[in-house]
Short mmCIF file of C-alpha atoms in Angstrom, two decimals:
data_model
loop_
_atom_site.label_atom_id
_atom_site.label_comp_id
_atom_site.label_asym_id
_atom_site.label_seq_id
_atom_site.Cartn_x
_atom_site.Cartn_y
_atom_site.Cartn_z
CA MET X 27 -0.29 0.10 0.23
CA GLU X 28 2.45 2.14 0.89
CA THR X 29 4.85 1.52 -1.99
CA ARG X 30 1.44 2.41 -4.47
CA ARG X 31 1.60 5.82 -2.91
CA HIS X 32 5.02 6.43 -3.48
CA ARG X 33 4.36 5.47 -7.19
CA ARG X 34 1.50 7.72 -7.29
CA ASN X 35 3.37 10.60 -6.06
CA LEU X 36 6.04 10.23 -8.42
CA ILE X 37 3.74 10.05 -11.60
CA ILE X 38 2.26 13.84 -9.50
CA ALA X 39 5.30 14.61 -9.51
CA LEU X 40 6.90 14.37 -13.14
CA ILE X 41 3.29 15.35 -13.95
CA LEU X 42 3.93 18.81 -12.36
CA VAL X 43 7.72 19.17 -13.26
CA LEU X 44 7.15 18.69 -17.10
CA VAL X 45 3.83 21.00 -16.95
CA VAL X 46 5.83 23.54 -15.28
CA ALA X 47 8.72 23.21 -18.47
CA VAL X 48 6.10 22.91 -20.93
CA ALA X 49 4.25 26.53 -18.96
CA GLY X 50 7.89 27.63 -19.38
CA SER X 51 9.12 26.92 -23.05
CA CYS X 52 5.73 28.84 -23.87
CA VAL X 53 6.45 31.78 -21.48
CA GLY X 54 9.97 32.27 -22.95
CA VAL X 55 8.92 31.87 -26.63
CA TRP X 56 6.52 34.65 -26.39
CA TYR X 57 9.30 36.50 -24.44
CA TYR X 58 11.96 35.72 -27.17
CA THR X 59 8.90 36.79 -30.19
CA GLN X 60 7.46 39.69 -28.14
CA GLN X 61 11.52 40.95 -28.08
CA ASN X 62 11.64 40.55 -31.60
CA SER X 63 8.21 41.59 -33.03
CA TYR X 64 7.69 44.58 -35.23
CA ALA X 65 5.61 46.32 -33.15
CA LYS X 66 9.05 45.66 -30.42
CA GLN X 67 11.56 47.12 -32.93
CA LEU X 68 9.42 50.24 -33.62
CA GLU X 69 9.26 50.74 -30.15
CA LEU X 70 12.68 50.48 -29.05
CA ALA X 71 13.13 52.63 -32.35
CA ASP X 72 10.95 55.26 -31.64
CA LYS X 73 12.74 55.75 -27.89
CA TYR X 74 15.86 55.91 -29.31
CA TYR X 75 14.63 59.22 -31.53
CA ALA X 76 13.16 60.58 -29.03
CA ALA X 77 16.66 59.94 -27.46
CA GLN X 78 18.06 61.86 -29.81
CA ASP X 79 20.47 58.55 -30.43
CA TYR X 80 20.04 58.19 -34.06
CA ASP X 81 23.14 55.31 -35.03
CA ASN X 82 20.36 53.20 -32.55
CA ALA X 83 17.48 54.54 -33.65
CA ILE X 84 18.23 53.82 -37.51
CA ILE X 85 19.42 50.25 -36.76
CA TYR X 86 16.24 49.20 -34.95
CA TYR X 87 13.87 51.22 -37.44
CA GLN X 88 15.91 48.73 -40.24
CA LYS X 89 15.16 45.67 -37.67
CA ALA X 90 11.11 46.59 -38.17
CA ILE X 91 10.94 47.38 -41.79
CA GLN X 92 12.80 43.52 -41.81
CA LYS X 93 10.28 42.18 -40.13
CA ASP X 94 7.43 43.70 -41.67
CA SER X 95 8.49 45.45 -45.02
CA SER X 96 5.15 45.95 -46.51
CA ARG X 97 4.49 48.63 -43.65
CA SER X 98 5.06 52.64 -43.05
CA GLU X 99 5.84 53.42 -40.07
CA GLY X 100 9.43 52.22 -40.14
CA TYR X 101 10.09 53.94 -43.17
CA ILE X 102 8.68 57.15 -41.69
CA GLY X 103 11.16 56.77 -38.65
CA LEU X 104 13.88 56.48 -41.19
CA VAL X 105 13.22 59.75 -42.87
CA ASN X 106 12.66 61.72 -39.66
CA VAL X 107 15.26 60.00 -38.47
CA TYR X 108 18.09 61.96 -41.66
CA GLU X 109 15.84 65.07 -41.58
CA ALA X 110 16.78 65.32 -38.18
CA ARG X 111 20.47 65.10 -39.00
CA GLY X 112 20.07 67.46 -42.06
CA ASN X 113 20.48 65.07 -44.59
CA THR X 114 17.81 65.51 -46.85
CA VAL X 115 19.32 62.96 -49.37
CA MET X 116 19.02 60.17 -47.38
CA ALA X 117 15.53 61.64 -46.75
CA LEU X 118 14.41 60.99 -49.79
CA THR X 119 16.40 58.14 -50.30
CA MET X 120 13.94 56.60 -47.64
CA ALA X 121 10.86 57.89 -48.06
CA GLN X 122 11.02 56.64 -51.95
CA MET X 123 12.32 53.14 -51.05
CA GLY X 124 9.10 53.63 -48.55
CA PHE X 125 6.34 54.90 -50.69
CA THR X 126 7.74 52.14 -53.09
CA ASN X 127 7.52 49.20 -50.89
CA THR X 128 4.34 50.52 -48.87
CA GLY X 129 2.16 53.18 -50.99
CA SER X 130 1.58 55.11 -48.17
CA ALA X 131 0.10 58.74 -49.00
CA ARG X 132 2.34 60.04 -45.88
CA LEU X 133 5.32 58.32 -47.73
CA GLU X 134 4.79 60.10 -51.27
CA LEU X 135 4.29 63.75 -49.49
CA MET X 136 7.65 62.65 -47.79
CA VAL X 137 9.18 62.36 -51.60
CA THR X 138 7.28 65.11 -52.79
CA LYS X 139 8.86 67.54 -49.89
CA PHE X 140 12.69 66.11 -49.97
CA THR X 141 12.74 65.96 -53.85
CA GLU X 142 11.88 69.94 -53.87
CA LEU X 143 14.38 70.19 -51.07
CA THR X 144 17.24 68.79 -52.95
CA MET X 145 16.47 70.10 -56.04
CA GLN X 146 17.11 73.69 -54.47
CA THR X 147 19.99 72.30 -52.84
CA GLU X 148 21.42 71.20 -56.16
CA GLU X 149 20.77 74.48 -57.88
CA THR X 150 23.10 76.31 -54.98
CA GLU X 151 26.08 74.23 -55.47
CA ALA X 152 25.84 73.92 -58.51
CA GLU X 153 28.15 76.88 -59.68
CA GLN X 154 30.38 75.56 -57.00
CA VAL X 155 30.73 72.09 -58.94
CA VAL X 156 31.90 74.19 -62.29
CA TYR X 157 34.43 76.16 -60.10
CA GLU X 158 36.03 72.85 -58.72
CA THR X 159 36.18 70.71 -61.78
CA GLU X 160 38.24 73.62 -63.42
CA GLU X 161 39.97 73.46 -61.39
CA THR X 162 40.31 70.22 -61.13
CA ASP X 163 41.34 70.27 -64.65
CA GLU X 164 44.01 72.82 -64.08
CA THR X 165 45.92 70.91 -61.70
CA ALA X 166 45.47 67.71 -63.45
CA GLU X 167 47.30 69.68 -66.94
CA GLU X 168 50.31 70.62 -64.06
CA THR X 169 50.67 67.21 -62.92
CA GLN X 170 50.95 66.30 -66.86
CA GLU X 171 53.69 69.14 -67.41
CA ASP X 172 55.91 67.91 -63.75
CA GLU X 173 55.54 64.30 -65.48
CA LYS X 174 56.88 65.32 -68.67
CA THR X 175 59.81 66.84 -67.13
CA ALA X 176 60.14 63.85 -64.82
CA SER X 177 60.71 61.59 -67.42
CA SER X 178 62.93 63.92 -69.59
CA SER X 179 65.50 64.47 -66.93
CA THR X 180 64.89 60.72 -65.46
CA LYS X 181 67.58 57.63 -68.07
CA ALA X 182 64.87 55.62 -69.95
CA GLN X 183 63.78 52.27 -67.72
CA THR X 184 61.94 49.48 -69.17
CA THR X 185 59.23 47.86 -66.54
CA ALA X 186 56.42 45.55 -66.83
CA GLY X 187 53.12 46.25 -66.84
CA THR X 188 50.74 43.70 -65.92
CA GLY X 189 47.12 44.23 -65.38
CA ARG X 190 43.90 42.42 -65.54
CA VAL X 191 41.09 43.18 -69.12
CA LEU X 192 37.93 42.90 -66.81
CA SER X 193 34.34 42.47 -68.35
CA SER X 194 31.64 45.75 -67.05
CA THR X 195 28.68 43.57 -66.39
CA THR X 196 30.53 40.34 -64.82
CA GLY X 197 33.57 41.85 -62.80
CA SER X 198 35.09 39.13 -64.24
CA GLY X 199 38.38 38.61 -66.29
CA VAL X 200 37.96 38.59 -70.39
CA TYR X 201 39.94 36.15 -72.44
CA GLY X 202 41.54 36.90 -76.31
CA ALA X 203 41.34 40.89 -75.11
CA THR X 204 44.28 43.12 -77.66
CA VAL X 205 45.47 45.53 -75.06
CA THR X 206 48.31 48.16 -76.98
CA PHE X 207 49.88 51.05 -75.75
CA TYR X 208 50.96 54.08 -77.32
CA SER X 209 53.05 56.34 -76.37
CA GLY X 210 51.50 59.57 -75.03
CA THR X 211 47.53 60.43 -76.25
CA ASN X 212 49.00 59.49 -79.78
CA THR X 213 46.59 56.13 -81.28
CA SER X 214 47.12 56.59 -85.06
CA GLY X 215 50.71 56.54 -84.60
CA THR X 216 52.98 53.39 -84.41
CA PRO X 217 52.42 50.99 -81.10
CA VAL X 218 55.15 50.56 -78.13
CA ALA X 219 53.70 47.36 -76.88
CA SER X 220 50.85 44.89 -77.45
CA SER X 221 49.45 41.66 -75.62
CA LYS X 222 46.58 39.21 -76.16
CA THR X 223 44.64 38.67 -72.31
CA ASN X 224 45.11 35.21 -70.90
CA SER X 225 42.02 33.45 -69.78
CA SER X 226 41.96 35.45 -66.62
CA GLY X 227 42.24 38.46 -68.49
CA LYS X 228 45.42 38.75 -67.83
CA TYR X 229 48.48 41.00 -69.97
CA ASP X 230 51.92 41.21 -70.13
CA VAL X 231 53.65 43.99 -71.01
CA SER X 232 57.07 45.58 -71.19
CA LEU X 233 57.31 49.57 -70.99
CA GLU X 234 59.92 52.44 -70.35
CA ARG X 235 58.29 55.23 -67.65
CA GLY X 236 55.68 57.42 -68.93
CA SER X 237 52.21 58.04 -70.15
CA TYR X 238 50.42 56.47 -72.67
CA THR X 239 47.26 55.36 -74.12
CA ALA X 240 45.73 51.95 -74.13
CA VAL X 241 43.40 50.71 -76.87
CA VAL X 242 41.57 48.10 -75.55
CA GLU X 243 39.46 45.98 -78.30
CA CYS X 244 37.81 42.82 -78.38
CA SER X 245 34.77 40.85 -80.08
CA GLY X 246 31.42 41.47 -78.83
CA TYR X 247 32.85 44.61 -76.56
CA VAL X 248 32.76 48.22 -77.36
CA THR X 249 36.44 48.99 -77.96
CA GLU X 250 37.72 51.32 -75.89
CA THR X 251 40.73 54.06 -74.35
CA PHE X 252 42.30 54.72 -71.18
CA SER X 253 44.70 56.71 -70.42
CA CYS X 254 47.92 55.08 -67.99
CA TYR X 255 51.17 56.12 -66.02
CA VAL X 256 54.00 53.12 -65.86
CA GLY X 257 56.16 54.40 -62.90
CA SER X 258 57.70 51.86 -60.97
CA GLY X 259 56.59 48.93 -62.77
CA LYS X 260 54.87 47.30 -59.71
CA SER X 261 51.42 45.98 -60.85
CA SER X 262 48.22 47.20 -59.04
CA PRO X 263 44.54 47.00 -59.63
CA SER X 264 45.12 50.40 -61.13
CA ASP X 265 46.53 48.26 -64.07
CA ASN X 266 43.27 46.65 -65.13
CA PHE X 267 40.86 47.92 -67.51
CA VAL X 268 37.38 47.58 -67.45
CA ILE X 269 35.34 47.58 -70.92
CA THR X 270 31.75 46.72 -71.68
CA PRO X 271 29.42 44.19 -73.67
CA GLU X 272 28.13 45.55 -77.09
CA LEU X 273 24.73 46.82 -76.19
CA GLN X 274 21.06 45.73 -77.84
CA GLU X 275 19.43 48.55 -78.79
CA GLY X 276 17.89 50.49 -76.79
CA GLU X 277 19.30 49.71 -73.97
CA ILE X 278 21.72 51.65 -71.74
CA ARG X 279 24.62 50.82 -68.94
CA ILE X 280 26.43 52.83 -66.65
CA VAL X 281 29.74 51.61 -65.22
CA LEU X 282 31.18 52.38 -62.00
CA GLU X 283 34.90 52.82 -61.24
CA TRP X 284 36.87 54.10 -58.58
CA ASN X 285 40.45 53.42 -56.13
CA SER X 286 41.08 51.32 -53.71
CA GLU X 287 39.08 53.99 -51.12
CA PRO X 288 36.43 54.18 -50.55
CA ARG X 289 35.99 50.40 -50.03
CA ASP X 290 32.76 50.05 -51.39
CA LEU X 291 30.99 52.64 -52.77
CA ASP X 292 27.11 51.10 -54.43
CA SER X 293 24.88 53.20 -57.16
CA TYR X 294 21.28 53.83 -57.10
CA LEU X 295 19.22 54.38 -60.02
CA SER X 296 15.55 55.22 -59.66
CA GLY X 297 13.32 56.65 -61.75
CA THR X 298 9.35 56.70 -63.36
CA LEU X 299 8.28 54.76 -66.23
CA ASP X 300 5.77 55.65 -68.77
CA SER X 301 3.28 54.08 -67.62
CA GLY X 302 3.58 55.73 -64.24
CA ALA X 303 5.23 53.12 -62.30
CA ARG X 304 8.25 53.70 -59.70
CA ILE X 305 11.10 51.81 -60.31
CA SER X 306 14.23 51.81 -57.52
CA VAL X 307 17.47 49.33 -59.03
CA ASN X 308 20.47 49.20 -56.01
CA TYR X 309 22.11 46.48 -54.09
CA THR X 310 18.89 45.91 -52.12
CA SER X 311 16.60 45.51 -55.12
CA LYS X 312 18.95 44.04 -58.13
CA THR X 313 16.11 43.34 -60.79
CA ALA X 314 13.27 45.69 -61.01
CA THR X 315 10.92 44.06 -63.23
CA TYR X 316 7.27 45.69 -65.06
CA GLY X 317 4.88 43.65 -66.92
CA GLY X 318 7.06 40.34 -66.34
CA GLU X 319 9.75 42.28 -68.42
CA VAL X 320 13.16 43.43 -66.65
CA VAL X 321 13.57 46.93 -67.10
CA ALA X 322 16.74 47.50 -65.22
CA GLU X 323 19.03 45.87 -63.19
CA LEU X 324 22.17 45.98 -60.95
CA ASP X 325 24.47 43.31 -62.80
CA VAL X 326 27.56 44.10 -59.76
CA ASP X 327 27.81 45.41 -57.53
CA ASP X 328 31.62 45.19 -55.90
CA THR X 329 32.18 45.91 -52.29
CA THR X 330 36.13 45.62 -51.83
CA GLY X 331 36.87 48.87 -53.72
CA TYR X 332 37.95 50.26 -57.98
CA GLY X 333 34.52 48.67 -59.18
CA PRO X 334 33.87 47.79 -61.55
CA GLU X 335 29.72 48.69 -60.48
CA THR X 336 27.27 48.41 -63.01
CA THR X 337 24.05 48.89 -63.92
CA THR X 338 22.37 48.00 -66.92
CA ILE X 339 18.79 49.67 -68.18
CA TYR X 340 16.64 47.61 -70.23
CA ASP X 341 13.81 49.71 -70.93
CA ILE X 342 14.60 53.50 -72.46
CA ASN X 343 10.82 54.45 -71.92
CA GLY X 344 11.05 56.49 -68.79
CA VAL X 345 13.23 58.98 -66.60
CA TYR X 346 16.01 57.86 -64.70
CA THR X 347 18.14 59.07 -62.07
CA PHE X 348 21.80 57.64 -61.39
CA SER X 349 23.20 58.02 -57.95
CA VAL X 350 26.29 57.40 -55.99
CA VAL X 351 26.69 57.03 -52.92
CA ASP X 352 29.77 55.61 -50.19
CA TYR X 353 28.47 53.12 -47.82
CA TYR X 354 30.71 53.59 -44.65
CA ASP X 355 30.33 57.06 -44.86
CA THR X 356 33.18 58.46 -44.92
CA GLY X 357 33.15 61.43 -46.66
CA THR X 358 36.37 61.15 -49.14
CA MET X 359 34.67 60.50 -52.60
CA GLY X 360 35.40 63.50 -53.90
CA ARG X 361 38.77 63.36 -52.63
CA TYR X 362 40.17 59.85 -53.99
CA GLY X 363 37.96 60.20 -57.13
CA ALA X 364 35.60 58.03 -58.95
CA THR X 365 34.19 57.48 -62.56
CA VAL X 366 31.02 56.47 -64.58
CA LYS X 367 30.80 56.01 -68.25
CA VAL X 368 27.46 56.37 -69.46
CA TYR X 369 27.59 53.78 -72.82
CA LEU X 370 24.41 54.53 -75.25
CA SER X 371 23.14 52.02 -77.57
CA GLY X 372 23.73 53.47 -81.21
CA GLU X 373 27.04 55.40 -80.13
CA SER X 374 30.50 54.82 -80.58
CA SER X 375 32.14 55.51 -77.31
CA PRO X 376 30.63 56.33 -73.60
CA HIS X 377 30.29 59.80 -72.22
CA THR X 378 32.19 59.69 -68.94
CA ILE X 379 31.79 61.54 -66.00
CA GLU X 380 34.62 62.67 -63.22
CA ILE X 381 33.50 62.83 -59.63
CA PRO X 382 33.92 66.90 -58.32
CA SER X 383 37.08 67.32 -56.16
CA SER X 384 34.47 68.80 -53.70
CA VAL X 385 31.83 65.89 -53.01
CA THR X 386 32.15 63.59 -49.54
CA GLN X 387 29.11 61.92 -49.89
CA ASN X 388 26.42 61.92 -52.28
CA TRP X 389 27.27 61.82 -55.88
CA THR X 390 24.54 63.11 -58.00
CA VAL X 391 25.48 61.94 -61.64
CA CYS X 392 22.78 62.03 -64.66
CA LYS X 393 19.96 61.91 -65.51
CA ILE X 394 18.90 60.05 -68.83
CA ASP X 395 15.20 60.97 -70.39
CA HIS X 396 13.82 59.27 -72.77
CA GLY X 397 17.58 57.80 -73.63
CA GLU X 398 18.51 61.54 -73.72
CA LEU X 399 21.44 61.86 -71.17
CA THR X 400 21.86 65.00 -69.18
CA ILE X 401 25.05 65.04 -67.02
CA ILE X 402 24.08 66.43 -63.54
CA ASN X 403 27.03 65.60 -61.71
CA SER X 404 26.76 67.29 -58.02
CA GLY X 405 26.88 66.75 -54.73
CA ASP X 406 27.03 67.40 -50.83
CA THR X 407 29.87 69.18 -49.86
CA SER X 408 29.42 67.96 -46.82
CA GLY X 409 29.12 65.85 -44.65
CA GLY X 410 30.72 62.15 -43.36
CA ALA X 411 34.41 62.39 -42.45
CA SER X 412 35.90 64.80 -43.19
CA SER X 413 39.04 63.73 -45.24
CA GLU X 414 41.83 64.95 -42.78
CA ALA X 415 40.51 62.18 -40.20
CA VAL X 416 39.79 59.72 -42.39
CA THR X 417 42.55 57.33 -42.02
CA GLU X 418 42.60 53.43 -43.29
CA GLU X 419 42.29 52.49 -39.56
CA THR X 420 39.17 54.70 -38.63
CA GLN X 421 37.10 53.06 -42.13
CA GLU X 422 38.15 50.22 -40.52
CA THR X 423 36.42 50.68 -37.38
CA GLU X 424 34.05 52.94 -37.74
CA SER X 425 30.60 51.78 -37.17
CA GLU X 426 28.43 49.55 -39.39
CA GLU X 427 25.87 51.65 -39.36
CA THR X 428 22.76 51.74 -42.45
CA LYS X 429 24.13 52.37 -45.77
CA GLY X 430 24.90 55.66 -46.96
CA SER X 431 22.52 58.01 -49.15
CA GLU X 432 21.19 58.19 -52.41
CA GLU X 433 20.78 61.50 -54.64
CA THR X 434 17.54 60.48 -57.30
CA GLU X 435 15.37 61.68 -59.79
CA SER X 436 13.83 65.17 -59.08
CA GLU X 437 9.96 64.99 -61.38
CA GLU X 438 7.17 66.52 -60.69
CA THR X 439 4.48 64.25 -58.40
CA GLU X 440 1.72 62.79 -60.14
CA SER X 441 -1.77 63.03 -58.91
CA SER X 442 -3.31 60.67 -56.43
CA GLU X 443 -5.59 58.96 -58.28
CA GLU X 444 -2.26 58.39 -61.09
CA SER X 445 0.23 57.40 -58.30
CA ASP X 446 -2.46 55.04 -56.86
CA ASP X 447 -3.07 52.56 -60.45
CA ALA X 448 0.91 53.32 -60.76
CA GLN X 449 1.15 51.78 -57.77
CA ALA X 450 -1.14 48.84 -58.17
CA ASP X 451 0.94 48.25 -61.42
CA ASP X 452 4.95 48.67 -59.99
CA GLY X 453 7.46 46.39 -60.68
CA SER X 454 8.97 43.63 -58.10
CA TYR X 455 12.36 43.99 -56.95
CA GLU X 456 14.70 41.16 -56.42
CA GLY X 457 18.00 40.61 -55.04
CA GLU X 458 19.99 40.96 -51.68
CA ARG X 459 23.26 41.78 -50.56
CA GLY X 460 24.27 40.46 -47.03
CA ASP X 461 23.48 43.14 -44.97
CA TYR X 462 20.26 44.99 -44.75
CA ILE X 463 19.10 48.50 -45.68
CA PRO X 464 15.26 49.06 -46.04
CA GLY X 465 14.02 49.01 -49.92
#
């Protein structure tokens, strides 16, 4: 009898332990879910925003959007944060991305507001940008003269010129390309060296120290010329030449290249199709489609310096704006230099656009209206880290917060009825890189 009672008590105790364990697990799951819910992330973001802790506010607004990108509150929060920081370009970027993903009327009003502010900023900076560009050209001419003087006073020395020919649409080496070098800028004279690329796109030549023009030719690619300088003969990524495949009729290709710093520049294409649909292509949304057809896509997204980063437009029936943003917000874009080449179908050579030295963080490069190119070439001249303060060490340890900003198109906002229709018919966006940013 005593044994039976003991056994019953033991069973009851085990059942109680099991019930407590299950209840504890349920509470744990509930707590975890609550802590990681959209509402919780939004609540934390709002608290940080109220405390003017904008870095953490950005992080938690992003987390909220990652939980549910179809709701507008996270985007609105990010717009408010960047407005408070005085970064109207990033505020516009977030408003556009938010409106594209949610169709929120409030975000549409924000798009209108910050588009107008961006236009005003561009107009006030235009004269300064022209001055800086002219000043840069004069400096380049002086540098060339110095190089000529140094070359004439230095004994001719043959050095190895080594590099690669890369495809702008894949970032990989191009096999069978011919790289021909001419002394100075005269490509009608006798070549001083020539080489064909191997399976990895590598070429090898022997050149004396000096300035050269390289002509790169390959079947199926646009023939291009590059200016280069042979100094120590030490090979480097700057000896690479990027060429682009021949375009099909109606295509437009935009290729971004830069130096080893800043480490990660990013391409942003935004636009409105003739149907009224808005499209956006960047590293978070690499492909834009409408009506089942690809409108534009980011072919290559480089994150380790130099590029190329390539965007291709397949439907020219719209108005597009192309911008470049420094991911790490170093404020050194103009200091280190960047180049954008715009290839239009039917034209034999690209339009080359060099970044003004005064641009720090956000560079609005050009506008393309139904295939017609308008070069804007302006950007912010403040914000980000000062060029003096940026070193390799600080760039490695700098906060991994939200990715920089995007200068985008300035168009008239359509009526609410047209916008609603356009939103209903809007395209879909695919592709995403590891780091997260809303859009």
